[in-house]
Coordinates of C-alpha atoms in Angstrom, one line a residue:
Chain A
X1470 CA 83.5 86.9 52.6
X1471 CA 84.0 84.9 55.8
X1472 CA 83.5 81.2 55.9
X1473 CA 83.1 79.8 59.4
X1474 CA 83.8 76.1 59.5
X1475 CA 82.1 73.5 61.6
X1476 CA 85.4 72.9 63.3
X1477 CA 85.6 76.5 64.4
X1478 CA 82.1 76.4 65.8
X1479 CA 83.1 73.3 67.8
X1480 CA 86.1 75.2 69.1
X1481 CA 84.1 78.3 70.1
X1482 CA 81.4 76.1 71.7
X1483 CA 84.1 74.4 73.7
X1484 CA 85.6 77.8 74.8
X1485 CA 82.1 79.0 75.8
X1486 CA 81.3 75.7 77.6
X1487 CA 78.3 75.0 75.3
X1488 CA 77.4 71.4 74.5
X1489 CA 76.1 71.8 71.0
X1490 CA 74.4 68.8 69.3
X1491 CA 76.1 67.8 66.0
X1492 CA 73.2 69.0 63.8
X1493 CA 73.4 72.5 65.3
X1494 CA 76.9 73.1 64.1
X1495 CA 76.1 73.8 60.5
X1496 CA 73.2 76.0 61.6
X1497 CA 75.4 78.1 63.8
X1498 CA 78.2 78.2 61.3
X1499 CA 75.8 79.8 58.8
X1500 CA 74.5 82.3 61.4
X1501 CA 78.0 83.3 62.4
X1502 CA 78.9 83.8 58.8
X1503 CA 75.9 86.1 58.3
X1504 CA 76.9 88.1 61.4
X1505 CA 80.5 88.5 60.3
X1506 CA 79.3 89.6 56.8
X1507 CA 77.2 92.3 58.4
X1508 CA 80.0 93.6 60.5
X1509 CA 82.3 93.5 57.5
X1510 CA 80.1 96.1 55.8
X1511 CA 81.4 98.6 58.4
X1512 CA 84.9 98.4 57.0
X1513 CA 83.6 99.1 53.5
X1514 CA 82.4 102.5 54.6
X1515 CA 85.1 103.3 57.1
X1516 CA 87.9 105.2 55.3
X1517 CA 91.5 105.4 56.5
X1518 CA 90.8 108.7 58.3
X1519 CA 88.3 106.9 60.7
X1520 CA 90.3 105.4 63.5
X1521 CA 89.2 102.1 64.9
X1522 CA 87.3 102.6 68.1
X1523 CA 86.3 100.4 71.0
X1524 CA 84.3 102.8 73.1
X1525 CA 81.2 104.8 72.2
X1526 CA 82.1 107.8 74.3
X1527 CA 85.1 110.1 73.7
X1528 CA 86.5 110.1 77.2
X1529 CA 89.8 108.9 78.8
X1530 CA 91.2 108.8 82.3
X1531 CA 88.0 108.2 84.3
X1532 CA 89.4 107.4 87.7
X1533 CA 88.3 107.2 91.3
X1534 CA 90.2 108.1 94.5
X1535 CA 91.9 105.3 96.4
X1536 CA 89.3 105.2 99.3
X1537 CA 87.4 102.4 100.8
X1538 CA 83.7 101.8 100.4
X1539 CA 81.5 99.5 102.5
X1540 CA 81.6 95.8 101.6
X1541 CA 78.7 93.4 101.5
X1542 CA 77.8 91.2 104.4
X1543 CA 79.2 87.8 104.0
X1544 CA 76.0 86.0 104.9
X1545 CA 74.2 87.9 102.3
X1546 CA 76.9 87.2 99.7
X1547 CA 77.0 83.5 100.3
X1548 CA 73.2 83.2 100.4
X1549 CA 73.3 83.9 96.7
X1550 CA 75.6 81.0 96.0
X1551 CA 74.5 77.4 95.1
X1552 CA 76.8 76.1 97.9
X1553 CA 79.0 77.5 100.6
X1554 CA 81.2 76.1 103.3
X1555 CA 83.5 77.7 106.0
X1556 CA 82.6 81.2 104.8
X1557 CA 83.7 80.3 101.3
X1558 CA 82.0 79.6 98.0
X1559 CA 81.9 75.9 97.3
X1560 CA 82.5 74.9 93.7
X1561 CA 82.4 71.5 92.0
X1562 CA 85.6 69.6 91.2
X1563 CA 87.7 71.7 88.9
X1564 CA 89.9 69.1 87.1
X1565 CA 88.6 65.7 85.9
X1566 CA 90.4 62.6 86.9
X1567 CA 91.9 62.0 83.4
X1568 CA 94.0 65.2 83.7
X1569 CA 97.7 64.5 84.2
X1570 CA 98.6 64.4 87.9
Chain B
X193 CA 110.9 61.6 89.6
X194 CA 112.8 63.4 86.8
X195 CA 116.2 62.3 85.6
X196 CA 118.7 65.0 86.2
X197 CA 122.1 65.8 84.7
X198 CA 125.0 67.2 86.8
X199 CA 124.7 71.0 86.7
X200 CA 128.2 71.6 85.3
X201 CA 127.7 68.9 82.7
X202 CA 124.5 70.5 81.6
X203 CA 126.1 73.9 81.2
X204 CA 129.0 72.4 79.2
X205 CA 126.5 71.3 76.5
X206 CA 123.7 73.8 76.6
X207 CA 123.1 77.5 76.8
X208 CA 120.1 78.5 79.0
X209 CA 117.7 81.3 78.2
X210 CA 115.6 82.6 81.1
X211 CA 112.6 84.9 81.2
X212 CA 110.8 86.0 84.4
X213 CA 107.3 87.1 85.0
X214 CA 106.8 88.8 88.3
X215 CA 103.4 89.7 89.8
X216 CA 103.4 92.5 92.4
X217 CA 100.3 93.2 94.4
X218 CA 100.0 96.9 95.0
X219 CA 99.6 98.3 98.5
X220 CA 96.7 100.6 97.6
X221 CA 94.0 101.0 100.3
X222 CA 91.3 99.8 97.9
X223 CA 91.0 97.3 95.1
X224 CA 91.8 98.0 91.4
X225 CA 88.2 98.6 90.3
X226 CA 86.2 99.0 93.5
X227 CA 86.4 100.4 97.1
X228 CA 86.9 97.1 99.0
X229 CA 90.0 97.0 101.3
X230 CA 93.1 95.1 100.3
X231 CA 94.3 94.0 103.7
X232 CA 95.9 90.6 103.9
X233 CA 94.5 87.9 106.2
X234 CA 90.9 89.0 106.6
X235 CA 88.1 86.5 107.2
X236 CA 87.1 84.9 103.9
X237 CA 84.7 86.8 101.7
X238 CA 84.4 89.8 104.0
X239 CA 86.3 92.2 101.6
X240 CA 83.9 91.8 98.6
X241 CA 81.3 93.9 96.9
X242 CA 79.1 93.7 93.7
X243 CA 82.0 94.8 91.5
X244 CA 84.7 92.3 92.6
X245 CA 82.1 89.6 92.8
X246 CA 81.1 90.3 89.3
X247 CA 77.4 90.7 90.1
X248 CA 75.1 91.7 87.3
X249 CA 74.8 95.5 86.7
X250 CA 78.0 96.4 88.6
X251 CA 80.7 98.5 86.8
X252 CA 84.4 98.8 87.5
X253 CA 86.1 102.2 87.9
X254 CA 89.9 102.5 87.8
X255 CA 91.8 103.3 91.0
X256 CA 94.0 106.4 90.3
X257 CA 96.6 105.4 92.9
X258 CA 97.1 102.1 91.1
X259 CA 97.8 103.8 87.8
X260 CA 100.2 106.2 89.5
X261 CA 102.0 103.3 91.2
X262 CA 102.3 101.4 87.9
X263 CA 103.7 104.4 86.1
X264 CA 106.2 105.0 88.9
X265 CA 107.3 101.3 88.6
X266 CA 107.7 101.7 84.9
X267 CA 109.8 104.8 85.3
X268 CA 112.0 103.1 87.9
X269 CA 112.5 100.3 85.4
X270 CA 113.5 102.8 82.6
X271 CA 110.4 102.0 80.6
X272 CA 108.5 104.1 78.1
X273 CA 105.1 105.1 79.4
X274 CA 102.3 104.7 76.9
X275 CA 100.5 107.9 76.0
X276 CA 97.3 105.9 75.4
X277 CA 96.3 102.4 76.4
X278 CA 93.4 100.2 77.2
X279 CA 92.4 97.4 79.5
X280 CA 91.5 94.1 77.9
X281 CA 89.2 91.3 78.9
X282 CA 90.8 87.9 79.3
X283 CA 88.2 85.2 79.1
X284 CA 88.5 81.9 80.9
X285 CA 86.4 79.6 83.0
X286 CA 87.9 79.1 86.3
X287 CA 86.3 79.8 89.7
X288 CA 89.2 82.0 90.9
X289 CA 87.4 84.9 89.0
X290 CA 83.7 85.2 89.6
X291 CA 83.2 87.2 86.4
X292 CA 84.6 84.4 84.3
X293 CA 87.1 86.9 83.0
X294 CA 90.0 88.9 84.3
X295 CA 90.5 92.5 83.5
X296 CA 94.1 92.8 82.3
X297 CA 96.1 94.5 79.6
X298 CA 97.0 92.7 76.4
X299 CA 98.6 94.4 73.4
X300 CA 98.6 97.9 74.9
X301 CA 100.5 97.7 78.2
X302 CA 101.0 100.9 80.2
X303 CA 104.8 100.6 80.3
X304 CA 107.2 99.0 77.7
X305 CA 110.8 98.5 76.8
X306 CA 112.8 99.2 80.0
X307 CA 115.7 97.5 81.7
X308 CA 117.1 96.7 85.2
X309 CA 120.8 96.3 85.9
X310 CA 121.4 93.6 88.5
X311 CA 124.5 92.7 90.4
X312 CA 125.2 89.0 90.4
X313 CA 127.8 87.4 92.7
X314 CA 130.0 85.0 90.7
X315 CA 131.5 81.8 92.1
X316 CA 135.0 83.5 92.2
X317 CA 133.8 86.2 94.6
X318 CA 133.4 88.9 92.0
X319 CA 130.2 90.8 91.1
X320 CA 129.0 90.8 87.5
X321 CA 126.5 93.4 86.4
X322 CA 123.8 91.9 84.1
X323 CA 121.3 94.1 82.2
X324 CA 117.9 92.5 82.2
X325 CA 115.6 93.9 79.6
X326 CA 112.0 94.7 80.6
X327 CA 109.5 93.8 77.9
X328 CA 106.4 95.3 79.6
X329 CA 104.8 96.3 82.8
X330 CA 101.0 96.0 82.8
X331 CA 98.0 96.3 85.1
X332 CA 95.5 93.6 86.0
X333 CA 93.5 92.4 88.9
X334 CA 94.4 89.6 91.2
X335 CA 92.3 86.5 91.5
X336 CA 90.5 84.8 94.4
X337 CA 92.1 82.1 96.5
X338 CA 91.1 78.5 96.0
X339 CA 91.3 75.8 98.7
X340 CA 91.0 72.2 97.3
X341 CA 89.2 69.8 99.5
X342 CA 89.1 66.0 99.6
X343 CA 91.5 63.6 97.9
X344 CA 94.8 62.5 99.4
X345 CA 97.0 65.5 98.7
X346 CA 95.0 68.7 99.2
X347 CA 96.0 69.6 95.6
X348 CA 93.7 70.3 92.7
X349 CA 94.2 66.8 91.3
X350 CA 92.0 64.3 93.0
X351 CA 90.1 67.0 95.0
X352 CA 86.4 66.4 95.5
X353 CA 85.5 70.1 95.4
X354 CA 87.1 73.5 96.0
X355 CA 86.3 76.4 98.3
X356 CA 86.8 80.0 97.1
X357 CA 87.6 83.2 99.0
X358 CA 87.3 86.4 96.8
X359 CA 89.0 88.8 99.2
X360 CA 92.0 88.9 97.0
X361 CA 90.0 89.1 93.8
X362 CA 90.3 92.6 92.3
X363 CA 93.4 93.6 94.2
X364 CA 95.6 95.7 91.9
X365 CA 98.3 93.5 90.4
X366 CA 101.1 94.6 88.2
X367 CA 102.9 92.1 86.0
X368 CA 106.5 92.7 85.0
X369 CA 107.8 90.7 82.1
X370 CA 111.4 90.5 81.1
X371 CA 112.8 90.1 77.7
X372 CA 114.6 86.7 77.2
X373 CA 117.9 86.9 79.1
X374 CA 120.7 85.2 77.2
X375 CA 124.4 84.6 77.6
X376 CA 124.4 84.2 81.4
X377 CA 125.5 80.5 81.2
X378 CA 126.1 78.9 84.6
X379 CA 125.1 82.1 86.3
X380 CA 121.5 81.9 85.0
X381 CA 119.9 80.8 88.4
X382 CA 121.8 83.5 90.2
X383 CA 120.7 86.1 87.7
X384 CA 117.1 85.1 88.1
X385 CA 117.4 85.4 91.9
X386 CA 119.3 88.7 91.7
X387 CA 116.7 90.1 89.4
X388 CA 113.8 89.3 91.6
X389 CA 115.7 90.6 94.6
X390 CA 116.5 93.9 92.9
X391 CA 112.9 94.2 91.7
X392 CA 111.7 93.6 95.2
X393 CA 114.0 96.2 96.6
X394 CA 112.9 98.8 94.0
X395 CA 109.2 98.1 94.8
X396 CA 109.9 98.5 98.4
X397 CA 111.8 101.8 97.9
X398 CA 109.0 103.1 95.8
X399 CA 106.5 102.2 98.5
X400 CA 104.1 100.7 96.0
X401 CA 103.9 97.3 97.6
X402 CA 105.0 95.5 100.8
X403 CA 106.5 92.8 98.4
X404 CA 106.2 89.9 100.9
X405 CA 106.8 86.7 98.9
X406 CA 105.6 84.6 101.8
X407 CA 102.2 86.4 101.7
X408 CA 102.0 86.3 97.9
X409 CA 102.3 90.0 97.3
X410 CA 105.3 89.3 95.1
X411 CA 105.1 86.1 93.0
X412 CA 107.4 84.8 90.3
X413 CA 107.0 82.6 87.3
X414 CA 110.3 81.4 85.8
X415 CA 110.7 80.5 82.1
X416 CA 113.6 78.4 81.0
X417 CA 114.8 76.8 77.8
X418 CA 118.1 75.2 76.7
X419 CA 119.8 74.9 73.4
X420 CA 123.3 73.9 72.3
X421 CA 125.5 77.0 71.8
X422 CA 124.8 78.7 68.5
X423 CA 121.6 76.8 67.9
X424 CA 118.1 78.5 67.9
X425 CA 116.5 78.7 71.3
X426 CA 114.8 75.6 72.6
X427 CA 111.3 75.0 73.8
X428 CA 110.6 76.7 77.1
X429 CA 108.8 75.6 80.3
X430 CA 107.2 78.0 82.7
X431 CA 107.5 77.2 86.4
X432 CA 104.6 78.9 88.2
X433 CA 104.4 80.5 91.6
X434 CA 108.0 80.3 92.8
X435 CA 107.5 81.9 96.1
X436 CA 110.9 82.7 97.7
X437 CA 114.1 84.1 96.4
X438 CA 115.9 80.9 97.1
X439 CA 113.2 79.0 95.2
X440 CA 113.7 81.2 92.2
X441 CA 117.3 80.1 92.0
X442 CA 116.5 76.4 92.8
X443 CA 113.7 76.1 90.3
X444 CA 115.9 77.4 87.5
X445 CA 118.8 75.1 88.5
X446 CA 116.4 72.2 88.6
X447 CA 114.9 72.9 85.1
X448 CA 118.4 73.3 83.6
X449 CA 119.4 69.8 85.0
X450 CA 116.0 68.2 84.0
X451 CA 115.8 69.6 80.5
X452 CA 119.5 68.7 79.8
X453 CA 118.6 65.1 80.7
X454 CA 115.7 65.1 78.3
X455 CA 117.7 66.6 75.5
X456 CA 120.7 64.3 76.2
X457 CA 118.4 61.3 75.8
X458 CA 117.2 62.6 72.4
X459 CA 113.9 63.7 73.7
X460 CA 112.0 67.0 73.2
X461 CA 110.9 69.5 75.8
X462 CA 107.1 69.9 76.1
X463 CA 106.0 73.5 76.2
X464 CA 104.1 73.4 79.5
X465 CA 103.4 75.0 82.9
X466 CA 105.2 73.3 85.7
X467 CA 104.8 73.5 89.5
X468 CA 107.7 74.0 91.9
X469 CA 107.9 71.9 95.1
X470 CA 109.6 73.6 98.0
X471 CA 110.3 70.4 99.8
X472 CA 112.7 68.8 97.3
X473 CA 113.2 71.7 94.9
X474 CA 111.7 69.7 92.0
X475 CA 109.2 70.8 89.3
X476 CA 106.3 68.7 87.9
X477 CA 104.0 69.3 84.9
X478 CA 100.8 71.3 85.3
X479 CA 98.1 71.9 82.8
X480 CA 99.1 71.8 79.2
X481 CA 99.6 75.2 77.5
X482 CA 97.8 74.6 74.2
X483 CA 94.4 74.3 75.9
X484 CA 94.9 77.2 78.2
X485 CA 95.9 79.9 75.8
X486 CA 92.8 80.8 73.9
X487 CA 91.7 83.7 76.1
X488 CA 89.9 85.7 73.4
X489 CA 91.2 89.1 74.6
X490 CA 89.2 92.1 73.5
X491 CA 89.2 95.7 74.7
X492 CA 87.4 96.0 78.0
X493 CA 84.1 97.7 77.2
X494 CA 83.4 98.7 80.8
X495 CA 86.5 100.8 81.2
X496 CA 87.7 103.8 79.2
X497 CA 91.2 104.2 77.8
X498 CA 94.0 105.4 80.0
X499 CA 95.9 108.3 78.5
X500 CA 98.6 109.6 80.9
X501 CA 99.4 113.2 80.3
X502 CA 103.1 113.8 79.9
X503 CA 103.0 116.5 82.6
X504 CA 101.5 114.0 85.0
X505 CA 104.2 111.4 84.1
X506 CA 106.8 114.0 84.7
X507 CA 105.3 114.8 88.1
X508 CA 105.4 111.1 89.0
X509 CA 109.0 111.0 87.8
X510 CA 109.7 113.7 90.3
X511 CA 108.4 111.4 93.1
X512 CA 110.9 108.6 92.4
X513 CA 113.2 108.0 95.4
X514 CA 116.9 107.4 95.1
X515 CA 116.8 103.8 93.7
X516 CA 118.4 101.0 95.8
X517 CA 121.4 100.4 93.5
X518 CA 122.3 104.1 93.4
X519 CA 121.9 104.4 97.1
X520 CA 124.1 101.5 97.8
X521 CA 126.8 102.7 95.6
X522 CA 126.7 106.2 97.2
X523 CA 126.7 104.8 100.8
X524 CA 129.5 102.4 100.0
X525 CA 131.6 105.3 98.7
X526 CA 130.7 107.5 101.7
X527 CA 131.7 104.8 104.2
X528 CA 134.7 103.7 102.2
X529 CA 134.2 100.0 102.7
X530 CA 134.9 97.0 100.4
X531 CA 132.3 95.2 98.2
X532 CA 132.5 92.3 100.7
X533 CA 131.7 94.4 103.7
X534 CA 128.9 96.2 101.8
X535 CA 127.4 92.8 100.9
X536 CA 127.5 91.7 104.5
X537 CA 125.5 94.8 105.5
X538 CA 123.0 94.3 102.7
X539 CA 122.6 90.6 103.3
X540 CA 122.0 91.2 107.0
X541 CA 119.2 93.6 106.0
X542 CA 121.1 96.3 107.9
X543 CA 121.6 98.9 105.3
X544 CA 119.0 101.4 106.4
X545 CA 119.7 100.7 110.1
X546 CA 123.5 101.3 109.7
X547 CA 122.8 104.4 107.6
X548 CA 120.5 105.8 110.3
X549 CA 122.9 104.9 113.1
X550 CA 125.6 106.8 111.4
X551 CA 123.3 109.7 110.9
X552 CA 122.6 109.6 114.7
X553 CA 126.3 110.2 115.3
X554 CA 128.1 106.8 115.3
X555 CA 131.1 106.2 113.0
X556 CA 130.5 103.7 110.2
X557 CA 132.8 101.0 111.6
X558 CA 131.0 101.0 115.0
X559 CA 127.6 101.1 113.4
X560 CA 128.3 98.1 111.2
X561 CA 130.1 96.2 114.1
X562 CA 127.1 96.4 116.4
X563 CA 124.4 95.7 113.9
X564 CA 126.2 92.8 112.2
X565 CA 127.6 91.4 115.5
X566 CA 125.7 91.3 118.7
X567 CA 122.4 92.5 117.3
X568 CA 122.4 90.2 114.2
X569 CA 123.2 87.3 116.6
X570 CA 120.3 88.2 118.9
X571 CA 117.9 88.6 115.9
X572 CA 119.0 85.2 114.5
X573 CA 118.4 83.5 117.9
X574 CA 114.9 85.0 118.1
X575 CA 114.2 84.3 114.4
X576 CA 113.3 87.9 113.6
X577 CA 114.5 90.5 111.2
X578 CA 117.1 93.0 112.5
X579 CA 114.6 95.8 112.0
X580 CA 112.1 94.0 114.2
X581 CA 114.4 93.5 117.1
X582 CA 113.2 96.4 119.0
X583 CA 116.5 98.2 119.1
X584 CA 116.7 101.6 117.3
X585 CA 119.6 103.2 115.4
X586 CA 119.6 106.1 118.0
X587 CA 120.1 103.5 120.8
X588 CA 122.9 101.9 118.9
X589 CA 124.5 105.2 118.2
X590 CA 124.3 106.0 122.0
X591 CA 126.1 102.8 122.8
X592 CA 128.8 103.5 120.2
X593 CA 129.2 107.0 121.7
X594 CA 129.7 105.6 125.2
X595 CA 132.3 103.1 123.9
X596 CA 134.1 105.9 122.0
X597 CA 134.1 108.0 125.2
X598 CA 135.6 105.1 127.2
X599 CA 132.6 104.8 129.4
X600 CA 131.9 101.3 128.1
X601 CA 134.2 98.6 126.7
X602 CA 133.0 96.1 124.1
X603 CA 131.9 93.5 126.7
X604 CA 129.8 96.0 128.6
X605 CA 128.4 97.5 125.4
X606 CA 127.2 94.0 124.4
X607 CA 125.4 93.7 127.7
X608 CA 123.8 97.1 127.3
X609 CA 122.5 96.1 123.8
X610 CA 121.3 92.8 125.2
X611 CA 119.4 94.7 127.8
X612 CA 117.9 97.1 125.3
X613 CA 116.9 94.2 123.0
X614 CA 115.3 92.5 126.1
X615 CA 113.1 95.6 126.6
X616 CA 114.9 97.0 129.6
X617 CA 114.7 100.5 128.2
X618 CA 117.2 103.1 126.8
X619 CA 121.0 102.3 127.0
X620 CA 121.5 104.7 129.9
X621 CA 118.7 103.1 131.8
X622 CA 120.1 99.7 131.2
X623 CA 123.6 100.9 132.3
X624 CA 122.1 102.4 135.5
X625 CA 119.9 99.4 136.3
X626 CA 122.6 96.8 135.7
X627 CA 125.5 98.9 137.1
X628 CA 127.4 98.5 133.8
X629 CA 129.9 101.3 134.2
X630 CA 133.5 100.8 133.3
X631 CA 135.7 101.0 136.4
X632 CA 138.5 103.4 135.7
X633 CA 138.6 104.8 139.2
X634 CA 142.2 104.2 140.3
X635 CA 141.5 103.4 144.0
X636 CA 139.1 100.6 143.0
X637 CA 141.4 99.3 140.3
X638 CA 144.5 99.4 142.5
X639 CA 142.7 97.3 145.2
X640 CA 142.0 94.6 142.6
X641 CA 145.4 95.0 141.0
X642 CA 147.3 94.5 144.3
X643 CA 145.4 91.2 144.8
X644 CA 146.2 90.1 141.3
X645 CA 149.9 90.9 141.8
X646 CA 150.0 89.0 145.0
X647 CA 148.4 86.0 143.4
X648 CA 150.6 86.0 140.2
X649 CA 154.1 86.3 141.4
X650 CA 155.4 84.3 138.4
X651 CA 154.1 86.9 136.0
X652 CA 155.5 89.7 138.1
X653 CA 158.9 88.2 137.9
X654 CA 158.7 87.9 134.2
X655 CA 157.6 91.5 133.8
X656 CA 160.4 92.6 135.9
X657 CA 162.8 90.7 133.6
X658 CA 161.4 92.8 130.8
X659 CA 158.8 90.3 129.4
X660 CA 156.0 92.8 129.3
X661 CA 153.6 90.5 127.5
X662 CA 153.3 88.6 130.8
X663 CA 151.2 91.6 132.0
X664 CA 148.3 89.9 130.2
X665 CA 147.9 87.3 133.0
X666 CA 147.6 90.0 135.7
X667 CA 145.3 92.2 133.6
X668 CA 143.1 89.2 133.0
X669 CA 142.9 88.5 136.7
X670 CA 141.8 92.1 137.3
X671 CA 139.2 91.9 134.6
X672 CA 137.9 88.6 136.1
X673 CA 137.8 90.1 139.6
X674 CA 135.8 93.1 138.3
X675 CA 133.5 91.0 136.2
X676 CA 134.8 92.6 133.0
X677 CA 134.1 96.1 134.1
X678 CA 137.6 97.3 134.5
X679 CA 139.2 99.7 132.0
X680 CA 141.8 97.4 130.7
X681 CA 144.1 100.1 129.4
X682 CA 144.2 101.9 132.7
X683 CA 144.9 98.6 134.5
X684 CA 147.9 98.1 132.3
X685 CA 149.2 101.6 133.0
X686 CA 148.8 101.1 136.8
X687 CA 150.4 97.7 136.7
X688 CA 153.5 98.9 134.9
X689 CA 153.7 101.9 137.3
X690 CA 153.3 99.6 140.3
X691 CA 156.1 97.3 139.2
X692 CA 158.3 100.2 138.0
X693 CA 158.6 98.5 134.7

C-alpha cells in the first residue's frame, strides 16, 4: 500500500507550479493514494512473463525522411502569444530578485 | 571575486577528476521531430511549426538521418549500440522549450560504453595519449534561444523580461558524456581541451555536424572535482556553456585553482552549476542543482521505441571514414616528418590542404613550406582560415612545380602566391601579368653581371685571391639590379667563369 504524504503533495504541486491551499493537501494526498492503489492492482496480475510496456502499439522504428516541410508564418505564430516583441515571444521575468546573482 | 591558489600549488595537494558533457547540433536538413529547416542565423521564429512550438494536437516523428548520425557517432567513439531504446520526456518549466518538456533520452541511451584516445601535449614537449571513457551518447532536441531584456547586465538576473526565438528548438542534439577522467594531474585542463578538439575533428570527419563552437553547434560543459591523493572524489561543479577550445582549458584551470583555495581554507565545495566568463576566464555560481534536478523523466508516449537492426548498424559502420587520429598517423608516416612538424601542419589547419597539394604533384616539404609560410602569413593578416584564403592546393602544387623546374625562385614564388591570393588568377596568369619569370638567359645576366663587377672591384680582387665567398656581394648586386628575378645559381657560375676563378 502506498502512503502519499502531505510533504510529497507539496513537492509535486511545486514541480507542477500549482499553488494549492493548505486544506487541499490532505485531500489530494488521499486521492493520489487511491490512484496508486488502483495502478498497483496491475502488478498483482502481471506475471514475470509479461514485460513492462510503455506503448500500446507493438511498433518500433517509425521514422520520417530528412526533408523540409513548410513552416508557419511568423505573424500567425506570434498572434497566438500573450506578448511579442521584435519577432520574438515575450515572456515574464524568469528569475526572481532573491535568486543568487 | 574568488580566491585562487597558484596552479602548481593546487596540483601538489589535490588530484583533479574531470568529466565532460558535449552537445553537438547535427547538420540534418530538418529538425529532430519535424520538417522545419535547421539553418543558422534565420530571422527569429521563422523556422517553426506546430510540432516544435508544442501546439496542441501536434505529434513528433523521428528523423531517420538523425538516428543514423548518432549511431555513426557512437561507432566512431567505440560504443555499443543499443538494440532497443526509448526517448524520454524531461519535464521542466522554462520558456526555452514551448512544450514545457524536452524530448531526450534518460536510462536507455542509443550508444554506451565507448572511448576516445586523445593526444595531449605535455609541458616537456612530448605527447601523452590519454584514453577518455565515453559513458553514453544520447539524442535529444535543442532548446530555443532566450534574450534577456532590461536590467544593467543583459543577463538573466535583474532582467525585466525575456524574448524567445524558437528557430533552434527541436534541432537534433546529441549529448556525449564522458566517464570521470582520473589520474591526469596537472594535465587535466589540456586533456579536457584535447578531448573536445578530438571530438570536434571526429564529428567533422563524419560530416554529421559543422561543429562551430562560435555558432553553438558544439557546446561543452566541464565538470571538475578535487580531492587529496588517495581520498574519495570530492564534490564536483559543472561549468556550463564553455564555448571555445581555449575556454575549455581555461575554465578547468580556473576551477582547479578556485576549488583548491576553498578546500585549503577548510571549506566545502558546493555542488552547483557555474557560468564561465570569457573576459577574465573566471566562473561564477548559477542556479543551484538540488532545485533543478527533479525532471520526472518518463518514457515519451508520443514516440515509439528505436530498435536498430544489427544489419543496419553494420551498414552504418561501413560508412565510417578513416578517423582523424588514424589519418594523421598514416600521413605522418607517409611524409616521414617529425611529431613537431606534424603538429605545425595540424595547428595551422593545413592537414587536408597539404595532403591535397601533395596529391596534386608537389613534394611534401614544398607543400608544407608554402602552406605554413607565405600562405599562413597572408591568412593571419586577413584574419581568415587557410582554407578560406582563396588559394587551392592545385595552384600551390603548380607553384611548387615551377620552383622545382627552376622557372621560379622562392622570392618569385612568394609573389606568385601573393597574386593568386589577391584574386589575380591562376599562377601562370599571375606570372604572365606581373612578368615574374626567373632570368636565366645568359645575355641578360651577363649585362647585369658586368655592371656589378665594375662596381665591386674590391670583391673581384678578393675572389681572385681565392676568397670565393666574396662572390656573394656581386651576386647580391645582380639580384638587386634584376629585382630578384635572376637565377642566382647561374649568376654565380657566370661570375666565376668571367673571373677565371
